Amino acid sequence: MQNSQQQAYDRGITIFSPDGRLYQVEYAREAVKRGTAAVGVRTPEGVVLAADGRLRSSLQVAESVEKIHKADEHLGIATAGHAADARQLVDLSRRRAQVERLRYGEAVDVETLTKAITDNIQEFTQTGGARPFGCALLIGGVDEDGSPRLFETDPSGTPYEWKAVAVGGNQREAQDELEANYPEVETVDDGLQLAFDALAATADGGLTPEGMSAATIPVETGSFETLERSEIADHLDENGLLDEE
Amino acid sequence: MNPNDRPTLGADGSPTGDRFETGAGLQDGFADGDHGVAGDGAAEYSTGTTTVGLVAADGVVLATDRRASLGGRFVSNKDVVKVEQVHPTAALTIAGSVGAAQAYIKQLRAESDLYRTRRDRRMSMEALSSVASGLLRGLPVSPLLGGVDPGTEGAEPHLYQLDGAGGRIEESAYAATGSGMTVATGALEREYDPDADIEAVVPTAVDAVLAASERDTASGNGVVVARVTSDGVETERRDGTGALMNGATGDIQ
């Protein structure tokens, strides 16, 4: 009896454990760690997003692994964890960005958008019968005043702002790499370099460009731009990050 | 509402200014005497007032008369303030139904305050005017919105003419609404100086409202002037000659 009562704490999402934890939310964080890594780097010249993806077979179309999404002209989102859950939040972001343009005639700030998304995520940690989102998002962009911003959302619905951050599998290794080398980052290219280095730290034996994606939002243009896979391959090759096999 | 009855800003030669239908009959309002009957039989509602807005180098001046009338035939109040602050650096003049205008202003202030508390910065005039025109849709009110953006090189003044169909037109120089708009516009046309600063623009605004008060029966009883600058909104009352009234200056709110 005692045992079955205790087990209930991790079944009902809306139930606190006696020591004040929400197990379902913590399990959702574990789900994020099971995925491949996504990295964001804020530089004075813009924001960089990069992600590693996993191809199940050589027959899978690489482009169908979507880890980085354009949310609006000035906004990009990198995702880690359950891709299907993330897609829902990406679509919410796109709609929210358009609502802002309709309502205020302005592009939505990265912080405002992030908080709209995290408020939505939070609802799913307090609603009976619901399940938390098993994904983390990195929301990067350039505000109307020209400031580059980078935020993380986690399954609890808490927003965090970062200079550089990694989420997903082997997050710790990637974050160590970011912490060690962030001070040297000045340009968008530096940011890309650091992002790839951080991703390489999560992958044994180097990276393969096939599953990877990267995007930048430079301050100068304020526009989301994805990198071609060949550009990613060149970057990796120049810096010896390619998988040797 | 018949789309053909939508206000035609400035292009309408009618001295009754913008018209709006309402389901109700005669309401207490800044209404004039022209209560035509709309196609569906509902009483037509017209604005009876004069409000002007002028862009200065360092801000915007908004001015209105002080008369409220019932149907433009009876002066129901001789000391009405028809300029209201809706944002730290923006104000709105109202012409049309008083009840609708008051509810509208409360809503706009709430939107502006909420935006500021949520985002820790003020609404830009682009954002404020977008919200203001969206909220106005369907209301029998025709306001002028004047405000100031901080700008990188000093204050950037903006003036918008809004209408009940949700329209928003930015004016680079001056605008007038209400039943006295044609007379006021004539005065503005002659006196307005595009290079003048805010203190030099105030007499022009007062003259325009006084000119309309002379000839428009639904306008009169003095002038309220609001100076909108990057420091905020300052409002003062003037008598029927345009002279400042004793002890009657002060901000609204």
GROMACS .gro file of C-alpha atoms in nm, chain B:
model
  253
  246MET     CA    1  -2.292   4.935  -4.052
  247ASN     CA    2  -2.313   5.026  -4.415
  248PRO     CA    3  -1.959   5.054  -4.545
  249ASN     CA    4  -2.061   5.360  -4.742
  250ASP     CA    5  -2.127   5.540  -4.415
  251ARG     CA    6  -1.769   5.494  -4.298
  252PRO     CA    7  -1.600   5.822  -4.226
  253THR     CA    8  -1.414   5.975  -4.512
  254LEU     CA    9  -1.138   6.158  -4.338
  255GLY     CA   10  -1.077   6.508  -4.459
  256ALA     CA   11  -1.239   6.442  -4.795
  257ASP     CA   12  -1.587   6.490  -4.656
  258GLY     CA   13  -1.707   6.845  -4.707
  259SER     CA   14  -1.991   6.802  -4.463
  260PRO     CA   15  -1.960   7.026  -4.158
  261THR     CA   16  -2.090   6.742  -3.942
  262GLY     CA   17  -1.761   6.557  -3.975
  263ASP     CA   18  -1.741   6.185  -3.924
  264ARG     CA   19  -2.064   6.002  -3.874
  265PHE     CA   20  -2.137   5.677  -3.699
  266GLU     CA   21  -2.456   5.488  -3.656
  267THR     CA   22  -2.558   5.359  -3.319
  268GLY     CA   23  -2.854   5.153  -3.219
  269ALA     CA   24  -2.949   5.404  -2.952
  270GLY     CA   25  -3.120   5.734  -3.005
  271LEU     CA   26  -2.996   6.062  -2.868
  272GLN     CA   27  -2.704   6.013  -2.631
  273ASP     CA   28  -2.512   6.250  -2.415
  274GLY     CA   29  -2.212   6.317  -2.625
  275PHE     CA   30  -2.010   6.559  -2.824
  276ALA     CA   31  -2.286   6.542  -3.080
  277ASP     CA   32  -2.413   6.803  -3.314
  278GLY     CA   33  -2.760   6.870  -3.444
  279ASP     CA   34  -2.745   6.663  -3.755
  280HIS     CA   35  -2.927   6.348  -3.664
  281GLY     CA   36  -3.005   6.202  -3.998
  282VAL     CA   37  -3.173   5.865  -4.026
  283ALA     CA   38  -2.961   5.582  -4.152
  284GLY     CA   39  -3.078   5.330  -4.405
  285ASP     CA   40  -3.191   5.077  -4.149
  286GLY     CA   41  -3.386   5.336  -3.951
  287ALA     CA   42  -3.138   5.367  -3.664
  288ALA     CA   43  -3.058   5.717  -3.549
  289GLU     CA   44  -2.732   5.838  -3.691
  290TYR     CA   45  -2.466   5.962  -3.459
  291SER     CA   46  -2.238   6.249  -3.540
  292THR     CA   47  -1.942   6.403  -3.368
  293GLY     CA   48  -1.994   6.752  -3.238
  294THR     CA   49  -1.664   6.896  -3.130
  295THR     CA   50  -1.337   7.027  -3.260
  296THR     CA   51  -1.010   6.853  -3.193
  297VAL     CA   52  -0.678   6.931  -3.359
  298GLY     CA   53  -0.334   6.776  -3.355
  299LEU     CA   54  -0.012   6.941  -3.470
  300VAL     CA   55   0.334   6.796  -3.511
  301ALA     CA   56   0.613   7.013  -3.370
  302ALA     CA   57   0.987   6.958  -3.397
  303ASP     CA   58   1.008   6.823  -3.041
  304GLY     CA   59   0.660   6.686  -2.975
  305VAL     CA   60   0.293   6.695  -3.058
  306VAL     CA   61   0.028   6.948  -2.954
  307LEU     CA   62  -0.329   6.828  -2.915
  308ALA     CA   63  -0.610   7.076  -2.854
  309THR     CA   64  -0.987   7.051  -2.822
  310ASP     CA   65  -1.281   7.272  -2.735
  311ARG     CA   66  -1.454   7.224  -2.398
  312ARG     CA   67  -1.818   7.185  -2.499
  313ALA     CA   68  -2.033   6.875  -2.466
  314SER     CA   69  -2.366   6.895  -2.640
  315LEU     CA   70  -2.683   6.697  -2.679
  316GLY     CA   71  -2.753   6.673  -3.046
  317GLY     CA   72  -2.548   6.987  -3.099
  318ARG     CA   73  -2.848   7.193  -2.989
  319PHE     CA   74  -2.808   7.196  -2.614
  320VAL     CA   75  -2.481   7.258  -2.431
  321SER     CA   76  -2.482   6.980  -2.173
  322ASN     CA   77  -2.143   7.068  -2.024
  323LYS     CA   78  -1.917   7.369  -2.060
  324ASP     CA   79  -1.600   7.229  -1.906
  325VAL     CA   80  -1.520   6.894  -2.059
  326VAL     CA   81  -1.169   6.758  -2.109
  327LYS     CA   82  -1.149   6.571  -2.436
  328VAL     CA   83  -0.774   6.503  -2.433
  329GLU     CA   84  -0.660   6.207  -2.230
  330GLN     CA   85  -0.319   6.063  -2.161
  331VAL     CA   86  -0.302   5.696  -2.265
  332HIS     CA   87   0.073   5.626  -2.244
  333PRO     CA   88   0.369   5.792  -2.068
  334THR     CA   89   0.437   5.995  -2.382
  335ALA     CA   90   0.110   5.986  -2.576
  336ALA     CA   91  -0.238   6.132  -2.556
  337LEU     CA   92  -0.562   6.103  -2.746
  338THR     CA   93  -0.834   6.350  -2.836
  339ILE     CA   94  -1.189   6.220  -2.849
  340ALA     CA   95  -1.478   6.312  -3.073
  341GLY     CA   96  -1.794   6.104  -3.076
  342SER     CA   97  -1.987   5.909  -2.816
  343VAL     CA   98  -1.860   5.989  -2.465
  344GLY     CA   99  -1.934   5.648  -2.320
  345ALA     CA  100  -1.760   5.463  -2.599
  346ALA     CA  101  -1.465   5.703  -2.584
  347GLN     CA  102  -1.421   5.665  -2.208
  348ALA     CA  103  -1.430   5.286  -2.226
  349TYR     CA  104  -1.191   5.297  -2.520
  350ILE     CA  105  -0.940   5.514  -2.335
  351LYS     CA  106  -0.948   5.288  -2.029
  352GLN     CA  107  -0.881   4.988  -2.247
  353LEU     CA  108  -0.597   5.159  -2.430
  354ARG     CA  109  -0.431   5.262  -2.102
  355ALA     CA  110  -0.460   4.905  -1.978
  356GLU     CA  111  -0.299   4.775  -2.298
  357SER     CA  112  -0.016   5.025  -2.268
  358ASP     CA  113   0.044   4.951  -1.898
  359LEU     CA  114   0.031   4.576  -1.950
  360TYR     CA  115   0.278   4.594  -2.237
  361ARG     CA  116   0.514   4.795  -2.019
  362THR     CA  117   0.497   4.571  -1.714
  363ARG     CA  118   0.533   4.256  -1.921
  364ARG     CA  119   0.824   4.376  -2.131
  365ASP     CA  120   0.988   4.639  -1.916
  366ARG     CA  121   0.979   4.897  -2.193
  367ARG     CA  122   0.724   5.139  -2.328
  368MET     CA  123   0.513   5.078  -2.633
  369SER     CA  124   0.649   5.247  -2.943
  370MET     CA  125   0.409   5.478  -3.125
  371GLU     CA  126   0.391   5.217  -3.400
  372ALA     CA  127   0.272   4.959  -3.145
  373LEU     CA  128   0.041   5.201  -2.962
  374SER     CA  129  -0.124   5.326  -3.279
  375SER     CA  130  -0.167   4.970  -3.407
  376VAL     CA  131  -0.343   4.870  -3.086
  377ALA     CA  132  -0.541   5.195  -3.081
  378SER     CA  133  -0.672   5.144  -3.433
  379GLY     CA  134  -0.752   4.779  -3.366
  380LEU     CA  135  -0.949   4.856  -3.051
  381LEU     CA  136  -1.136   5.139  -3.221
  382ARG     CA  137  -1.298   4.918  -3.482
  383GLY     CA  138  -1.675   4.954  -3.464
  384LEU     CA  139  -1.678   5.232  -3.205
  385PRO     CA  140  -1.849   5.568  -3.272
  386VAL     CA  141  -1.534   5.762  -3.183
  387SER     CA  142  -1.290   5.945  -3.410
  388PRO     CA  143  -0.972   6.026  -3.220
  389LEU     CA  144  -0.641   6.187  -3.292
  390LEU     CA  145  -0.347   6.013  -3.133
  391GLY     CA  146  -0.032   6.212  -3.066
  392GLY     CA  147   0.283   6.070  -2.913
  393VAL     CA  148   0.658   6.073  -2.898
  394ASP     CA  149   0.913   5.795  -2.947
  395PRO     CA  150   1.247   5.832  -2.766
  396GLY     CA  151   1.444   5.811  -3.092
  397THR     CA  152   1.821   5.786  -3.119
  398GLU     CA  153   1.862   6.156  -3.203
  399GLY     CA  154   1.603   6.318  -2.982
  400ALA     CA  155   1.227   6.287  -2.968
  401GLU     CA  156   1.040   6.155  -3.272
  402PRO     CA  157   0.685   6.293  -3.272
  403HIS     CA  158   0.399   6.105  -3.437
  404LEU     CA  159   0.039   6.203  -3.505
  405TYR     CA  160  -0.229   5.959  -3.621
  406GLN     CA  161  -0.583   6.003  -3.737
  407LEU     CA  162  -0.791   5.700  -3.638
  408ASP     CA  163  -1.138   5.607  -3.752
  409GLY     CA  164  -1.416   5.373  -3.647
  410ALA     CA  165  -1.348   5.132  -3.930
  411GLY     CA  166  -1.009   5.055  -3.778
  412GLY     CA  167  -0.825   5.290  -4.012
  413ARG     CA  168  -0.500   5.456  -3.914
  414ILE     CA  169  -0.340   5.738  -4.109
  415GLU     CA  170  -0.019   5.898  -3.992
  416GLU     CA  171  -0.015   6.275  -4.035
  417SER     CA  172   0.321   6.442  -4.082
  418ALA     CA  173   0.190   6.794  -4.010
  419TYR     CA  174  -0.159   6.848  -3.864
  420ALA     CA  175  -0.507   6.702  -3.851
  421ALA     CA  176  -0.852   6.792  -3.718
  422THR     CA  177  -1.161   6.588  -3.632
  423GLY     CA  178  -1.514   6.663  -3.518
  424SER     CA  179  -1.789   6.886  -3.651
  425GLY     CA  180  -1.555   7.186  -3.645
  426MET     CA  181  -1.285   7.013  -3.844
  427THR     CA  182  -1.336   7.209  -4.166
  428VAL     CA  183  -1.309   7.547  -3.997
  429ALA     CA  184  -1.016   7.433  -3.784
  430THR     CA  185  -0.835   7.289  -4.084
  431GLY     CA  186  -0.864   7.624  -4.261
  432ALA     CA  187  -0.693   7.796  -3.972
  433LEU     CA  188  -0.424   7.527  -3.952
  434GLU     CA  189  -0.361   7.548  -4.324
  435ARG     CA  190  -0.281   7.916  -4.293
  436GLU     CA  191  -0.087   7.924  -3.968
  437TYR     CA  192   0.100   7.593  -3.938
  438ASP     CA  193   0.478   7.617  -3.945
  439PRO     CA  194   0.645   7.280  -4.003
  440ASP     CA  195   0.971   7.392  -3.840
  441ALA     CA  196   0.821   7.536  -3.522
  442ASP     CA  197   0.892   7.388  -3.181
  443ILE     CA  198   0.620   7.294  -2.938
  444GLU     CA  199   0.580   7.635  -2.772
  445ALA     CA  200   0.549   7.804  -3.112
  446VAL     CA  201   0.288   7.550  -3.224
  447VAL     CA  202   0.056   7.594  -2.923
  448PRO     CA  203  -0.089   7.933  -3.035
  449THR     CA  204  -0.169   7.784  -3.377
  450ALA     CA  205  -0.355   7.496  -3.212
  451VAL     CA  206  -0.550   7.737  -2.989
  452ASP     CA  207  -0.636   7.961  -3.287
  453ALA     CA  208  -0.768   7.664  -3.485
  454VAL     CA  209  -1.001   7.554  -3.204
  455LEU     CA  210  -1.116   7.912  -3.142
  456ALA     CA  211  -1.188   7.961  -3.512
  457ALA     CA  212  -1.404   7.649  -3.513
  458SER     CA  213  -1.574   7.760  -3.190
  459GLU     CA  214  -1.675   8.085  -3.364
  460ARG     CA  215  -1.868   7.912  -3.642
  461ASP     CA  216  -1.950   7.557  -3.527
  462THR     CA  217  -2.242   7.550  -3.283
  463ALA     CA  218  -2.133   7.220  -3.130
  464SER     CA  219  -1.789   7.357  -3.036
  465GLY     CA  220  -1.694   7.623  -2.784
  466ASN     CA  221  -1.648   7.720  -2.418
  467GLY     CA  222  -1.270   7.749  -2.438
  468VAL     CA  223  -0.977   7.526  -2.521
  469VAL     CA  224  -0.785   7.241  -2.362
  470VAL     CA  225  -0.425   7.213  -2.481
  471ALA     CA  226  -0.200   6.912  -2.427
  472ARG     CA  227   0.173   6.922  -2.493
  473VAL     CA  228   0.310   6.575  -2.562
  474THR     CA  229   0.689   6.556  -2.538
  475SER     CA  230   0.946   6.300  -2.428
  476ASP     CA  231   0.893   6.436  -2.074
  477GLY     CA  232   0.528   6.331  -2.076
  478VAL     CA  233   0.188   6.494  -2.125
  479GLU     CA  234   0.105   6.839  -1.985
  480THR     CA  235  -0.247   6.970  -2.010
  481GLU     CA  236  -0.381   7.322  -1.958
  482ARG     CA  237  -0.723   7.486  -1.985
  483ARG     CA  238  -0.792   7.812  -2.161
  484ASP     CA  239  -1.102   8.031  -2.170
  485GLY     CA  240  -1.310   8.138  -2.470
  486THR     CA  241  -1.052   8.400  -2.565
  487GLY     CA  242  -0.765   8.155  -2.557
  488ALA     CA  243  -0.620   8.296  -2.233
  489LEU     CA  244  -0.479   8.060  -1.971
  490MET     CA  245  -0.724   8.005  -1.687
  491ASN     CA  246  -0.621   8.075  -1.328
  492GLY     CA  247  -0.518   7.770  -1.132
  493ALA     CA  248  -0.658   7.545  -1.397
  494THR     CA  249  -0.338   7.402  -1.537
  495GLY     CA  250  -0.227   7.053  -1.459
  496ASP     CA  251  -0.184   6.709  -1.595
  497ILE     CA  252  -0.467   6.477  -1.656
  498GLN     CA  253  -0.436   6.157  -1.450
   0.00000   0.00000   0.00000
